[in-house]
Amino acid sequence: MTDKEKKIPYKIYLSENEMPTQYYNVRADMKKKPAPLLNPGTLKPMTAEELGHVFCDELVQQELNETDPYIDIPEEIRNFYRMYRPSPLVRAYCLEEKLQTPAKIYYKFEGNNTSGSHKLNSAIAQAYYAKKQGLKGVTTETGAGQWGTALSMACSYFGLDCKVFMVKVSYEQKPFRREVMRTYGASVTPSPSMETEVGKKINAEFPGTTGSLGCAISEAVEVATSTEGYRYVLGSVLSQVLLHQSVIGLETKIALDKYDIRPDIIIGCAGGGSNLGGLISPFAGEMLRGEADYRIIAVEPKSCPSLTRGKYVYDFCDTGEVCPLAKMYTLGSQFIPSPNHAGGLRFHGMSSIVSELYDQGYIEARAYEQTEVFAAAEEFARCEGILPAPESSHAIKGAIDEALKCKETGEEKTIVFGLTGTGYFDLTAYQQFNDGTMTDSIPTDEDIAASLAKVPQFPGNETK
Amino acid sequence: MTDKEKKIPYKIYLSENEMPTQYYNVRADMKKKPAPLLNPGTLKPMTAEELGHVFCDELVQQELNETDPYIDIPEEIRNFYRMYRPSPLVRAYCLEEKLQTPAKIYYKFEGNNTSGSHKLNSAIAQAYYAKKQGLKGVTTETGAGQWGTALSMACSYFGLDCKVFMVKVSYEQKPFRREVMRTYGASVTPSPSMETEVGKKINAEFPGTTGSLGCAISEAVEVATSTEGYRYVLGSVLSQVLLHQSVIGLETKIALDKYDIRPDIIIGCAGGGSNLGGLISPFAGEMLRGEADYRIIAVEPKSCPSLTRGKYVYDFCDTGEVCPLAKMYTLGSQFIPSPNHAGGLRFHGMSSIVSELYDQGYIEARAYEQTEVFAAAEEFARCEGILPAPESSHAIKGAIDEALKCKETGEEKTIVFGLTGTGYFDLTAYQQFNDGTMTDSIPTDEDIAASLAKVPQFPGNETK
């Protein structure tokens, strides 16, 4: 019998001493670097001092570090990682069998921790640096709740205060997410609240509003910058977050190398870009250094298609337009995906690292409708056991499509995709899918053009 | 630095080729065997033929097998196990540190699969034997939903039809559990339904009833026995289920032996007894063969204290009194735990294997109130990361208490407990705890005496 027939190895676990001890900073290997964050007032690159009002000092250094390829992971962070890492690299034998494909499919599964996703990788790092700086606590916003859950776990571990502004509609519709955060000791405030100036203003202007991520960010930033001993933390988009998430890609590469497996295609879902960027960093690094060649595919939802239909310009990272400007593929900071889109991946822009790699041709992108994504999720769940998060299911759909192409051509390609999390808190969406009431929502060209027309005409924005 | 200071190894994973290839049948090593199931009509031991009307043939053989200590795990089941097993044995370094105890605490974590608990270990075995027998499908009941979820996953894997009767109140209050089952292709019917004779009868007698586990069992058994190609499956209590769950204990023992760790105390939560029985089987086997000595502690809720306050007699396994009689520690088949008890562990009786081992003195038992159990759950979650199921948290509370005793005495005992599952679907209970509205419910002596008085006076029931 072949290994395929015997289905071994099914899961590749690294031992604890094989885990990465350094993050990999892909920017160091990029000849053309991602564009710097700009101060929206001066349109000059944000300085460490300016960023230090909002973010922890060491995270600011990481944000600005474009030269060091490797940055040590402090022992305290590695100790926490060992509570749920290394995460398994799983061979999807059952899915291969079901698809009758000659392709070999592997997935890196990040869902086996209580936050349910890869977000914990960066949450624990950010909480550690906040603690090290002697801060009392951190603030953040959360929509779907994965990031808020991860951060509350991390703060609980380090004894930091954690203040989460949760978009009011999610606060009410996702009480279970809220309760996980409270169990870990976080305070969770529905946003807009009456605790901040910006919250009061929005409540006065729009009575009965159910909030937005942009508003929650503004509230979290206001509390962080106006409270002694607090800083603001963010769970995606930033280069520091991609740096922390590189543990996903590093572990994947170590596991593949250990078994002498060379991937042909690497697939990740893309919202703000933290999971995709983390997964592909070491592989993109090899490409940038001319050591290897891979196809890297970013999969996004058709309802929020920043890479496939956005524009590569400077834009605000938040709807409230209080954050620095980032050069990124964007649909415009005022773009709001249709509310009938169930999962995450609703961010209007894309991490500047991923955007630049995409612009340089190292990454391809494709977009799927949510009903086909949930069909892929169901197919995967039924044969591979795991109930995937809607976000992760975009990558599943991408992997299935590539595997079916191999079936046509007979090519034995090796596909690796990132399974970022579990769908236990997304069952309202699964119910819609099960009931056949889920619909797709694809913005029209006019929608996108109208949103992009609102992007301010910063210098350089005309060029593309 | 010591290993404790370095916190290594944090998790002990076995490799796939170290996984058990045989189940361990503890009855083979018991000189006095558990009492046989009785036919409630004849009061004679149930024959294979009688049991074969309800259960799959091979499972009937396992149910009746008291002599073979080891029973091969078919390759198809082992292949599925490799999708989520071996489960990690984790050293609770952070909990030890928080408690400032010299004790070494380990837990075997069974929650890293989509069903969220150890139930999948038996579900996949039962589905396999049903498939092997050429059946079309199986029926079962579910209350909290862990078992129904596990069975729907297993049936989906083997292409079996899965019909779940879900207690109506749970069907309405736990829609997410229902949707997981539907995603795996199971049909989920609120019980009592209008699809069975017994359901129609109960609906007519008690209009508006929200159902009970006893009624759901009766409906599932009726459909299984009246439909060609169907059998009924059960997720706890039965000896076959404890046999399948022995993989928990076997893996635990292999991992401990590999690192030369000798446990002093083994702790498990106890509802129907499947997790506890599975975890302790290999260790109890050593005790029965005179090869080793351990303290084994069963932890149950004070709201449903079958071991600590029940009677060791023959009783019905179900409230509907349609199932065979089992000799077990029981509160009486008509005992209904207070509805303010949040978690599982609500079964009125206890597996006959666990009951007999307890009666012979191999197991001690203790009971806790639910508020102290949730306090232990929160303490564990905050330092060890994992959000535990309420059921599992009984074992956590037991382990913490033993570790605190070690702190007093200075003894460096090694404690192993079973962490059976995660609490993602129990957040309504966590919310009560977070809000301070959770209360305890302890039946009075009169309550229990009244319930036990309804146990039929079968021969031998007077003796204890």
mmCIF file of C-alpha atoms in Angstrom, chain A residues 1 5-14 16 75 79-86 90 93-94 107 109 111-116 153 156-157 173 175-180 182-186 377-378 381-388 422 424-428 430-432 434-435, chain B residues 1 5-14 16 75 79-86 90 93-94 107 109 111-116 153 156-157 173 175-180 182-186 377-378 381-388 422 424-428 430-432 434-435:
data_model
loop_
_atom_site.group_PDB
_atom_site.id
_atom_site.type_symbol
_atom_site.label_atom_id
_atom_site.label_comp_id
_atom_site.label_asym_id
_atom_site.label_seq_id
_atom_site.Cartn_x
_atom_site.Cartn_y
_atom_site.Cartn_z
ATOM 1 C CA MET A 1 0.000 0.000 0.000
ATOM 2 C CA GLU A 5 -3.698 4.471 0.566
ATOM 3 C CA LYS A 6 -2.566 4.149 4.172
ATOM 4 C CA LYS A 7 -3.330 7.830 4.731
ATOM 5 C CA ILE A 8 -0.064 8.507 6.562
ATOM 6 C CA PRO A 9 1.052 10.840 7.800
ATOM 7 C CA TYR A 10 -2.364 12.308 8.391
ATOM 8 C CA LYS A 11 -1.251 15.168 10.572
ATOM 9 C CA ILE A 12 2.236 16.575 10.835
ATOM 10 C CA TYR A 13 2.892 17.978 14.298
ATOM 11 C CA LEU A 14 6.213 19.557 15.015
ATOM 12 C CA GLU A 16 8.054 21.891 20.700
ATOM 13 C CA GLU A 75 10.376 33.472 25.510
ATOM 14 C CA ASN A 79 5.598 29.877 26.239
ATOM 15 C CA PHE A 80 2.065 30.951 25.402
ATOM 16 C CA TYR A 81 2.381 29.667 21.833
ATOM 17 C CA ARG A 82 3.171 26.256 23.251
ATOM 18 C CA MET A 83 -0.291 26.200 24.832
ATOM 19 C CA TYR A 84 -1.852 25.823 21.379
ATOM 20 C CA ARG A 85 1.008 25.613 18.907
ATOM 21 C CA PRO A 86 2.559 24.120 16.869
ATOM 22 C CA VAL A 90 -2.986 18.123 7.899
ATOM 23 C CA TYR A 93 -6.775 12.650 2.323
ATOM 24 C CA CYS A 94 -10.544 12.405 2.611
ATOM 25 C CA TYR A 107 -3.972 22.555 5.248
ATOM 26 C CA PHE A 109 -5.137 24.435 10.829
ATOM 27 C CA GLY A 111 -8.556 26.824 14.803
ATOM 28 C CA ASN A 112 -7.570 24.633 17.752
ATOM 29 C CA ASN A 113 -7.584 27.319 20.394
ATOM 30 C CA THR A 114 -10.410 28.951 22.288
ATOM 31 C CA SER A 115 -10.328 32.142 20.231
ATOM 32 C CA GLY A 116 -11.018 29.806 17.312
ATOM 33 C CA MET A 153 -7.423 35.680 26.237
ATOM 34 C CA SER A 156 -6.043 37.642 30.810
ATOM 35 C CA TYR A 157 -2.803 35.652 30.554
ATOM 36 C CA GLN A 173 -26.556 39.410 17.669
ATOM 37 C CA PRO A 175 -23.964 37.386 22.709
ATOM 38 C CA PHE A 176 -21.852 34.226 22.896
ATOM 39 C CA ARG A 177 -18.788 35.975 21.527
ATOM 40 C CA ARG A 178 -19.366 38.718 24.073
ATOM 41 C CA GLU A 179 -19.582 36.179 26.908
ATOM 42 C CA VAL A 180 -16.324 34.473 25.957
ATOM 43 C CA ARG A 182 -16.202 38.562 29.566
ATOM 44 C CA THR A 183 -15.216 35.134 30.848
ATOM 45 C CA TYR A 184 -11.618 36.096 30.090
ATOM 46 C CA GLY A 185 -12.128 39.279 32.091
ATOM 47 C CA ALA A 186 -12.456 41.824 29.273
ATOM 48 C CA ALA A 377 -17.347 24.572 3.609
ATOM 49 C CA GLU A 378 -20.049 21.932 3.889
ATOM 50 C CA ALA A 381 -16.782 19.595 6.949
ATOM 51 C CA ARG A 382 -18.494 16.386 5.914
ATOM 52 C CA CYS A 383 -15.327 14.610 4.852
ATOM 53 C CA GLU A 384 -12.576 16.266 6.895
ATOM 54 C CA GLY A 385 -14.536 16.618 10.140
ATOM 55 C CA ILE A 386 -13.697 20.242 10.928
ATOM 56 C CA LEU A 387 -16.462 22.871 10.718
ATOM 57 C CA PRO A 388 -14.619 25.754 9.069
ATOM 58 C CA THR A 422 -13.594 27.276 13.125
ATOM 59 C CA TYR A 424 -18.744 27.572 15.884
ATOM 60 C CA PHE A 425 -19.862 31.176 16.205
ATOM 61 C CA ASP A 426 -21.068 31.456 12.611
ATOM 62 C CA LEU A 427 -23.959 29.049 12.786
ATOM 63 C CA THR A 428 -26.545 31.671 11.940
ATOM 64 C CA TYR A 430 -24.707 28.036 8.263
ATOM 65 C CA GLN A 431 -28.402 27.957 9.129
ATOM 66 C CA GLN A 432 -29.129 30.329 6.215
ATOM 67 C CA ASN A 434 -28.882 24.920 5.297
ATOM 68 C CA ASP A 435 -32.274 26.565 4.841
ATOM 69 C CA MET B 1 16.504 25.856 34.870
ATOM 70 C CA GLU B 5 10.704 26.462 35.040
ATOM 71 C CA LYS B 6 11.170 25.952 31.310
ATOM 72 C CA LYS B 7 7.635 24.575 31.059
ATOM 73 C CA ILE B 8 8.624 21.610 28.896
ATOM 74 C CA PRO B 9 7.202 19.449 27.674
ATOM 75 C CA TYR B 10 4.030 21.479 27.565
ATOM 76 C CA LYS B 11 2.027 19.107 25.455
ATOM 77 C CA ILE B 12 2.729 15.459 24.872
ATOM 78 C CA TYR B 13 1.537 14.356 21.457
ATOM 79 C CA LEU B 14 1.960 10.759 20.445
ATOM 80 C CA GLU B 16 0.364 8.309 14.733
ATOM 81 C CA GLU B 75 -8.516 0.267 10.366
ATOM 82 C CA ASN B 79 -8.256 6.284 10.013
ATOM 83 C CA PHE B 80 -10.982 8.537 11.325
ATOM 84 C CA TYR B 81 -9.337 8.769 14.750
ATOM 85 C CA ARG B 82 -6.230 10.103 13.029
ATOM 86 C CA MET B 83 -8.264 13.097 11.873
ATOM 87 C CA TYR B 84 -8.411 14.380 15.466
ATOM 88 C CA ARG B 85 -6.373 11.953 17.545
ATOM 89 C CA PRO B 86 -4.062 11.381 19.300
ATOM 90 C CA VAL B 90 -1.067 18.726 28.491
ATOM 91 C CA TYR B 93 2.033 24.558 34.136
ATOM 92 C CA CYS B 94 0.130 27.838 34.271
ATOM 93 C CA TYR B 107 -4.968 16.913 31.503
ATOM 94 C CA PHE B 109 -7.821 17.201 26.227
ATOM 95 C CA GLY B 111 -12.134 18.951 22.840
ATOM 96 C CA ASN B 112 -10.123 19.542 19.664
ATOM 97 C CA ASN B 113 -12.662 18.245 17.208
ATOM 98 C CA THR B 114 -15.788 19.796 15.769
ATOM 99 C CA SER B 115 -18.149 17.815 17.999
ATOM 100 C CA GLY B 116 -16.254 19.508 20.829
ATOM 101 C CA MET B 153 -20.206 13.840 11.900
ATOM 102 C CA SER B 156 -21.603 11.897 7.327
ATOM 103 C CA TYR B 157 -18.148 10.307 7.074
ATOM 104 C CA GLN B 173 -32.752 27.060 22.902
ATOM 105 C CA PRO B 175 -30.259 26.367 17.478
ATOM 106 C CA PHE B 176 -26.506 26.389 16.834
ATOM 107 C CA ARG B 177 -26.115 22.786 17.935
ATOM 108 C CA ARG B 178 -29.001 21.898 15.649
ATOM 109 C CA GLU B 179 -27.358 23.676 12.707
ATOM 110 C CA VAL B 180 -24.041 21.871 13.172
ATOM 111 C CA ARG B 182 -27.794 19.741 9.838
ATOM 112 C CA THR B 183 -24.551 20.898 8.236
ATOM 113 C CA TYR B 184 -23.293 17.332 8.614
ATOM 114 C CA GLY B 185 -26.438 16.118 6.884
ATOM 115 C CA ALA B 186 -28.391 14.781 9.859
ATOM 116 C CA ALA B 377 -13.767 26.771 34.836
ATOM 117 C CA GLU B 378 -13.093 30.492 34.711
ATOM 118 C CA ALA B 381 -9.720 29.295 31.157
ATOM 119 C CA ARG B 382 -7.893 32.433 32.185
ATOM 120 C CA CYS B 383 -4.561 30.726 32.757
ATOM 121 C CA GLU B 384 -4.665 27.663 30.497
ATOM 122 C CA GLY B 385 -6.421 29.290 27.546
ATOM 123 C CA ILE B 386 -9.044 26.641 26.884
ATOM 124 C CA LEU B 387 -12.716 27.449 27.579
ATOM 125 C CA PRO B 388 -13.902 24.211 29.167
ATOM 126 C CA THR B 422 -15.072 22.767 25.125
ATOM 127 C CA TYR B 424 -18.462 27.059 23.006
ATOM 128 C CA PHE B 425 -22.088 25.996 23.052
ATOM 129 C CA ASP B 426 -22.564 26.621 26.766
ATOM 130 C CA LEU B 427 -22.174 30.373 26.797
ATOM 131 C CA THR B 428 -25.654 30.995 28.103
ATOM 132 C CA TYR B 430 -21.208 31.256 31.290
ATOM 133 C CA GLN B 431 -23.267 34.418 30.873
ATOM 134 C CA GLN B 432 -25.286 33.514 33.997
ATOM 135 C CA ASN B 434 -20.554 36.261 34.527
ATOM 136 C CA ASP B 435 -23.719 38.122 35.499
#
